[in-house]
Coordinates of C-alpha atoms in Angstrom, one line a residue:
X56 CA -14.6 53.9 -57.5
X57 CA -12.8 53.4 -61.2
X58 CA -14.8 56.0 -63.9
X59 CA -14.2 52.8 -66.0
X60 CA -14.6 49.9 -64.4
X61 CA -14.9 48.0 -67.5
X62 CA -12.3 45.7 -68.9
X63 CA -12.0 45.0 -72.9
X64 CA -11.0 42.1 -75.0
X65 CA -8.0 44.6 -77.9
X66 CA -10.6 45.9 -80.2
X67 CA -10.9 44.2 -83.9
X68 CA -10.4 39.9 -81.3
X69 CA -13.7 37.5 -82.4
X70 CA -16.4 38.0 -79.9
X71 CA -16.2 35.0 -77.5
X72 CA -12.1 35.5 -77.9
X73 CA -10.9 34.4 -73.4
X74 CA -7.9 36.5 -73.0
X75 CA -5.2 35.1 -69.7
X76 CA -6.2 37.2 -66.7
X77 CA -2.5 38.2 -65.2
X78 CA -1.6 36.6 -61.9
X79 CA -5.5 35.5 -62.4
X80 CA -6.1 32.9 -59.0
X81 CA -9.4 30.9 -57.7
X82 CA -10.9 28.4 -55.7
X83 CA -13.6 25.8 -56.8
X84 CA -16.6 25.4 -54.2
X85 CA -18.6 22.5 -55.3
X86 CA -22.0 21.4 -53.3
X87 CA -24.8 18.5 -54.5
X88 CA -27.5 18.4 -52.7
X89 CA -30.9 16.6 -51.6
X90 CA -32.7 16.2 -49.0
X91 CA -31.6 13.5 -47.5
X92 CA -28.2 13.8 -48.4
X93 CA -25.1 16.4 -48.9
X94 CA -21.5 15.6 -51.1
X95 CA -19.0 18.3 -51.0
X96 CA -16.2 19.2 -52.7
X97 CA -14.0 22.5 -50.9
X98 CA -11.1 22.0 -53.8
X99 CA -12.8 20.5 -56.2
X100 CA -10.8 20.2 -60.3
X101 CA -13.2 21.9 -62.7
X102 CA -13.3 18.0 -65.1
X103 CA -15.1 16.8 -62.1
X104 CA -17.7 18.5 -61.7
X105 CA -20.0 16.6 -65.0
X106 CA -20.1 14.0 -62.8
X107 CA -22.4 14.7 -59.3
X108 CA -24.6 15.9 -62.7
X109 CA -27.8 14.0 -62.3
X110 CA -31.4 14.8 -62.8
X111 CA -31.7 14.4 -59.2
X112 CA -29.6 16.4 -57.5
X113 CA -29.5 20.3 -57.4
X114 CA -25.8 21.6 -57.6
X115 CA -24.2 24.3 -56.9
X116 CA -20.2 24.9 -58.8
X117 CA -19.1 28.2 -57.8
X118 CA -16.2 30.2 -59.3
X119 CA -13.9 32.5 -56.5
X120 CA -11.2 34.9 -58.5
X121 CA -9.8 35.2 -61.0
X122 CA -10.5 31.5 -63.3
X123 CA -7.9 30.9 -66.7
X124 CA -9.3 30.4 -70.0
X125 CA -9.1 26.9 -69.6
X126 CA -10.9 26.2 -67.0
X127 CA -14.0 28.4 -68.4
X128 CA -13.7 26.0 -71.3
X129 CA -13.8 22.8 -69.1
X130 CA -17.1 24.1 -67.4
X131 CA -19.0 25.6 -70.5
X132 CA -18.5 21.8 -72.2
X133 CA -19.4 20.3 -69.0
X134 CA -22.1 22.9 -69.0
X135 CA -22.8 24.2 -72.1
X136 CA -22.0 27.9 -71.4
X137 CA -22.1 29.5 -74.2
X138 CA -18.1 31.0 -75.2
X139 CA -19.4 34.9 -75.7
X140 CA -21.3 34.3 -71.9
X141 CA -17.5 33.1 -71.6
X142 CA -16.1 36.4 -72.1
X143 CA -18.2 38.1 -70.5
X144 CA -17.3 36.4 -67.3
X145 CA -13.9 37.2 -67.5
X146 CA -14.0 40.2 -68.8
X147 CA -15.5 42.3 -65.3
X148 CA -17.4 45.8 -65.1
X149 CA -20.1 44.7 -66.8
X150 CA -24.0 46.1 -66.8
X151 CA -25.7 43.9 -65.0
X152 CA -28.8 42.1 -66.9
X153 CA -30.3 39.3 -68.4
X154 CA -30.0 36.3 -71.1
X155 CA -32.6 34.0 -71.5
X156 CA -32.6 31.2 -74.5
X157 CA -34.9 27.2 -73.7
X158 CA -32.7 25.8 -71.2
X159 CA -30.5 29.0 -69.4
X160 CA -30.3 31.5 -67.8
X161 CA -27.3 33.9 -67.0
X162 CA -26.8 36.6 -64.8
X163 CA -24.8 39.2 -64.0
X164 CA -24.6 42.1 -61.2
X165 CA -22.9 43.9 -58.5
X166 CA -21.7 43.4 -55.3
X167 CA -20.5 46.6 -53.7
X168 CA -18.5 46.1 -51.0
X169 CA -15.7 48.2 -48.9
X170 CA -12.4 48.0 -48.9
X171 CA -9.8 50.4 -47.2
X172 CA -11.8 52.9 -46.9
X173 CA -12.9 52.5 -51.4
X174 CA -15.3 51.0 -52.8
X175 CA -15.6 48.4 -54.8
X176 CA -17.9 46.3 -56.9
X177 CA -17.1 42.8 -57.3
X178 CA -18.7 41.6 -61.0
X179 CA -21.5 38.5 -59.9
X180 CA -22.5 36.3 -62.5
X181 CA -25.4 32.8 -62.4
X182 CA -25.4 30.5 -64.5
X183 CA -28.8 28.8 -64.3
X184 CA -29.7 25.2 -66.1
X185 CA -32.1 23.2 -64.3
X186 CA -31.1 20.9 -62.0
X187 CA -28.3 23.1 -61.8
X188 CA -26.6 26.5 -61.1
X189 CA -22.8 27.7 -61.9
X190 CA -21.7 31.7 -59.6
X191 CA -18.7 33.0 -60.8
X192 CA -17.4 36.1 -57.9
X193 CA -14.9 38.4 -59.0
X194 CA -12.3 39.3 -55.4
X195 CA -11.3 37.0 -52.9
X196 CA -14.3 37.3 -50.7
X197 CA -16.3 35.2 -50.9
X198 CA -19.3 36.4 -50.6
X199 CA -21.7 32.5 -50.0
X200 CA -20.2 31.6 -47.1
X201 CA -23.3 31.7 -45.7
X202 CA -25.6 30.8 -48.1
X203 CA -22.9 27.3 -48.0
X204 CA -24.2 27.1 -43.6
X205 CA -27.6 26.9 -44.6
X206 CA -27.7 24.7 -47.2
X207 CA -25.4 22.1 -45.3
X208 CA -28.6 22.8 -42.9
X209 CA -31.2 19.2 -43.6
X210 CA -33.9 21.0 -42.9
X211 CA -32.6 24.0 -44.8
X212 CA -35.5 24.7 -47.6
X213 CA -32.3 24.4 -49.2
X214 CA -32.3 21.0 -49.5
X215 CA -36.4 20.5 -50.0
X216 CA -36.8 23.2 -53.7
X217 CA -34.9 23.2 -56.7
X218 CA -32.4 25.1 -58.8
X219 CA -34.3 28.2 -58.5
X220 CA -34.1 28.6 -55.4
X221 CA -31.2 28.9 -55.3
X222 CA -30.1 31.1 -58.0
X223 CA -32.9 33.3 -55.8
X224 CA -30.9 33.4 -52.5
X225 CA -27.5 33.7 -54.5
X226 CA -29.4 36.9 -56.2
X227 CA -30.4 38.1 -53.0
X228 CA -27.3 37.9 -50.3
X229 CA -26.2 40.4 -53.5
X230 CA -27.9 43.1 -53.9
X231 CA -28.1 43.0 -49.3
X232 CA -24.9 43.9 -50.1
X233 CA -25.2 47.1 -51.0
X234 CA -26.7 47.6 -47.6
X235 CA -23.7 47.9 -45.6
X236 CA -22.4 50.1 -47.9
X237 CA -25.4 52.2 -48.1
X238 CA -25.8 52.3 -43.6
X239 CA -21.7 53.6 -44.7
X240 CA -22.3 56.1 -46.6
X241 CA -25.6 57.8 -44.9
X242 CA -22.9 57.2 -41.4
X243 CA -19.8 59.1 -43.8
X244 CA -23.1 62.2 -44.5
X245 CA -23.5 62.4 -41.0
X246 CA -20.4 63.2 -40.4
X247 CA -19.9 65.9 -43.0
X248 CA -23.1 67.0 -41.9
X249 CA -21.6 68.2 -38.3
X250 CA -18.4 69.4 -40.1
X251 CA -20.5 71.6 -41.9
X252 CA -22.6 73.1 -39.4
X253 CA -19.7 73.2 -36.5
X254 CA -16.7 74.5 -39.0
X255 CA -16.5 74.9 -42.6
X256 CA -13.7 75.1 -44.1
X257 CA -12.3 74.6 -47.1
X258 CA -11.5 71.3 -46.6
X259 CA -14.8 69.8 -46.5
X260 CA -15.5 70.1 -50.6
X261 CA -13.2 67.7 -51.1
X262 CA -15.0 65.3 -49.1
X263 CA -17.7 66.0 -50.5
X264 CA -17.1 65.5 -54.2
X265 CA -15.0 62.5 -53.6
X266 CA -18.4 60.9 -51.6
X267 CA -20.9 62.9 -54.7
X268 CA -19.3 61.0 -57.1
X269 CA -18.4 57.8 -54.8
X270 CA -22.8 58.0 -54.7
X271 CA -22.9 58.0 -58.3
X272 CA -21.2 55.8 -59.8
X273 CA -22.5 53.4 -57.1
X274 CA -25.9 54.5 -58.2
X275 CA -24.3 52.9 -61.9
X276 CA -24.1 50.1 -61.4
X277 CA -27.7 48.9 -59.0
X278 CA -30.0 50.6 -60.5
X279 CA -29.8 48.1 -63.3
X280 CA -29.8 45.7 -61.0
X281 CA -33.8 46.4 -60.5
X282 CA -35.0 45.5 -63.8
X283 CA -32.9 41.8 -63.7
X284 CA -34.8 41.1 -60.6
X285 CA -38.1 43.0 -62.5
X286 CA -37.8 41.0 -64.6
X287 CA -37.6 37.8 -63.5
X288 CA -40.1 37.8 -61.2
X289 CA -42.3 38.3 -64.0
X290 CA -41.7 37.0 -67.2
X291 CA -43.9 34.2 -67.6
X292 CA -41.1 32.4 -71.4
X293 CA -38.9 31.8 -67.4
X294 CA -39.7 28.6 -66.7
X295 CA -37.2 28.1 -65.2
X296 CA -37.9 30.2 -62.5
X297 CA -41.1 27.3 -59.9
X298 CA -44.2 30.5 -59.7
X299 CA -43.2 29.8 -55.3
X300 CA -40.3 30.8 -56.1
X301 CA -41.1 34.3 -57.7
X302 CA -42.8 35.0 -54.2
X303 CA -39.2 35.3 -52.6
X304 CA -38.2 37.6 -56.0
X305 CA -40.7 41.0 -55.3
X306 CA -39.2 41.0 -51.7
X307 CA -35.4 41.4 -53.5
X308 CA -36.7 43.6 -56.1
X309 CA -38.1 45.8 -52.9
X310 CA -34.3 45.7 -51.3
X311 CA -33.3 47.1 -54.9
X312 CA -36.0 49.4 -54.7
X313 CA -34.9 50.1 -51.4
X314 CA -31.2 50.6 -52.7
X315 CA -31.0 53.4 -55.7
X316 CA -33.8 55.6 -53.4
X317 CA -31.2 55.7 -51.0
X318 CA -28.1 56.7 -52.3
X319 CA -30.2 58.6 -54.8
X320 CA -31.3 60.1 -52.1
X321 CA -28.6 60.8 -50.2
X322 CA -26.6 62.0 -53.5
X323 CA -28.7 64.7 -52.9
X324 CA -28.3 65.3 -49.8
X325 CA -24.8 66.5 -50.5
X326 CA -25.0 68.2 -53.1
X327 CA -27.2 70.1 -50.8
X328 CA -24.7 70.3 -48.6
X329 CA -21.8 71.4 -51.6
X330 CA -24.6 74.4 -52.5
X331 CA -24.5 74.9 -48.0
X332 CA -21.0 75.4 -47.6
X333 CA -21.0 77.6 -51.4
X334 CA -23.8 79.8 -49.6
X335 CA -21.9 79.6 -45.5
X336 CA -18.6 82.0 -48.0
X337 CA -20.7 82.8 -49.4
X338 CA -22.4 85.0 -46.7
X339 CA -19.0 85.0 -44.7
X340 CA -17.6 87.4 -47.9
X341 CA -20.3 88.9 -47.5
X342 CA -19.3 90.1 -44.1
X343 CA -15.9 91.2 -44.1
X344 CA -16.5 93.9 -47.1
X345 CA -20.1 94.4 -45.2
X346 CA -16.8 95.4 -42.9
X347 CA -15.0 97.3 -44.8
X348 CA -17.0 99.0 -46.4
X349 CA -18.2 100.2 -42.9
X350 CA -15.4 101.2 -42.3
X351 CA -13.7 102.3 -45.8
X352 CA -17.4 104.9 -45.2
X353 CA -16.8 106.2 -41.7
X354 CA -12.8 107.6 -43.2
X355 CA -14.4 109.1 -45.5
X356 CA -15.7 112.6 -43.7
X357 CA -12.5 112.7 -42.1
X358 CA -10.8 112.2 -45.5
X359 CA -12.7 115.4 -47.0
X360 CA -12.3 117.4 -43.7
X361 CA -8.4 116.9 -44.2
X362 CA -8.8 117.3 -47.4
X363 CA -9.8 120.8 -47.4
X364 CA -7.8 121.6 -44.7
X365 CA -4.6 120.8 -46.3
X366 CA -5.0 123.1 -50.0
X367 CA -2.9 125.4 -47.9
X368 CA -4.3 129.5 -48.6
X369 CA -2.9 131.8 -47.6
X370 CA -4.7 133.2 -44.3
X371 CA -2.4 136.6 -44.7
X372 CA -3.2 137.7 -47.9
X373 CA -7.3 137.7 -47.6
X374 CA -9.5 137.3 -44.5
X375 CA -11.4 134.6 -46.6
X376 CA -8.4 132.6 -46.6
X377 CA -9.8 129.7 -44.0
X378 CA -9.4 132.3 -40.8
X379 CA -9.9 129.5 -38.5
X380 CA -6.1 128.8 -39.6
X381 CA -5.7 131.3 -37.1
X382 CA -7.5 130.4 -34.6
X383 CA -5.0 129.1 -31.9
X384 CA -8.7 126.6 -31.6
X385 CA -9.0 125.0 -34.9
X386 CA -6.8 121.8 -34.2
X387 CA -8.9 121.2 -31.9
X388 CA -12.4 121.0 -33.3
X389 CA -11.0 119.9 -36.8
X390 CA -10.7 116.2 -34.1
X391 CA -14.0 117.4 -32.4
X392 CA -15.6 117.3 -35.7
X393 CA -14.0 114.1 -36.9
X394 CA -14.8 112.0 -33.4
X395 CA -18.3 113.9 -34.5
X396 CA -18.7 112.3 -37.7
X397 CA -17.1 108.7 -37.6
X398 CA -19.5 108.5 -34.5
X399 CA -22.3 109.7 -35.7
X400 CA -21.9 107.3 -38.7
X401 CA -21.6 104.5 -36.1
X402 CA -24.3 105.1 -34.0
X403 CA -26.2 105.3 -37.3
X404 CA -24.7 102.5 -39.1
X405 CA -25.8 100.3 -35.9
X406 CA -29.5 101.4 -35.0
X407 CA -29.7 100.9 -39.0
X408 CA -28.2 96.9 -37.7
X409 CA -25.8 96.7 -40.5
X410 CA -22.6 95.5 -38.4

């Protein structure tokens, strides 16, 4: 994930400025339905969408990819979308937010997914009015394919509920897309734990740091969504949502809380793994230093002994000048003394369990 994912207009430009995305591609899908009928247009021109809006129908228009400014302006005129909302749609990477007025509600959420073993977050914008839902999702993969399958069934709840239930379904789908990502992160943590306990290597630090970075950035993108869902279910002034739909939003809020708590827990586990690695590295260093210290201490008495007998005093000059140098067994006695001292210290160190 990028540290700075937010796109923005050049400083100094007027609010609502729309800059076309380079090499942008998009698709537009429309569904208009009642309990008895369904009209679906997989590829439809933006200008033709308005003709399907009826008071008795629920109309859902989904824009997948990076639409150009002309498409956004056409949809803006058809569905009365404010120019500031269009700017938010075009400049991706925004923090999750909710804006409500008397007739409209505008929601921005983040949808995480894996791409080439990297976590990427797509921005999803929802524009809700009385009978119409307009959704925008960045990226090439459409996350709402299963929602369309449910709408195509005449017995589904969507065909008998209003646009607020459709909006809830889209929000719930966005939130639930985080569970496979979190599950994959949990598996990565388990693999790193096994590596850390079996054979801690220096390369594992990079993997742990990369995992902590992903968890932290993902938490930053998903944490505000729990506040958005909570506001949707609790805001009594939001008349676009029916009371029975708010009950479903409570379940969606529980999912948001569960995801954020899992991310916090995994981040703490990853931080603990880093501490374990550092502790193991310190312990290994202490073990090496202890062995080297024991070896150094073993050679201190022999070093002192051979230093004494290396002073080269002449025994013939005085009877006090190292008379043992004239002994035929002096060399042997020195070795016996050296081996005895070193052996005695080894036995002592062993009893003390110093190595």
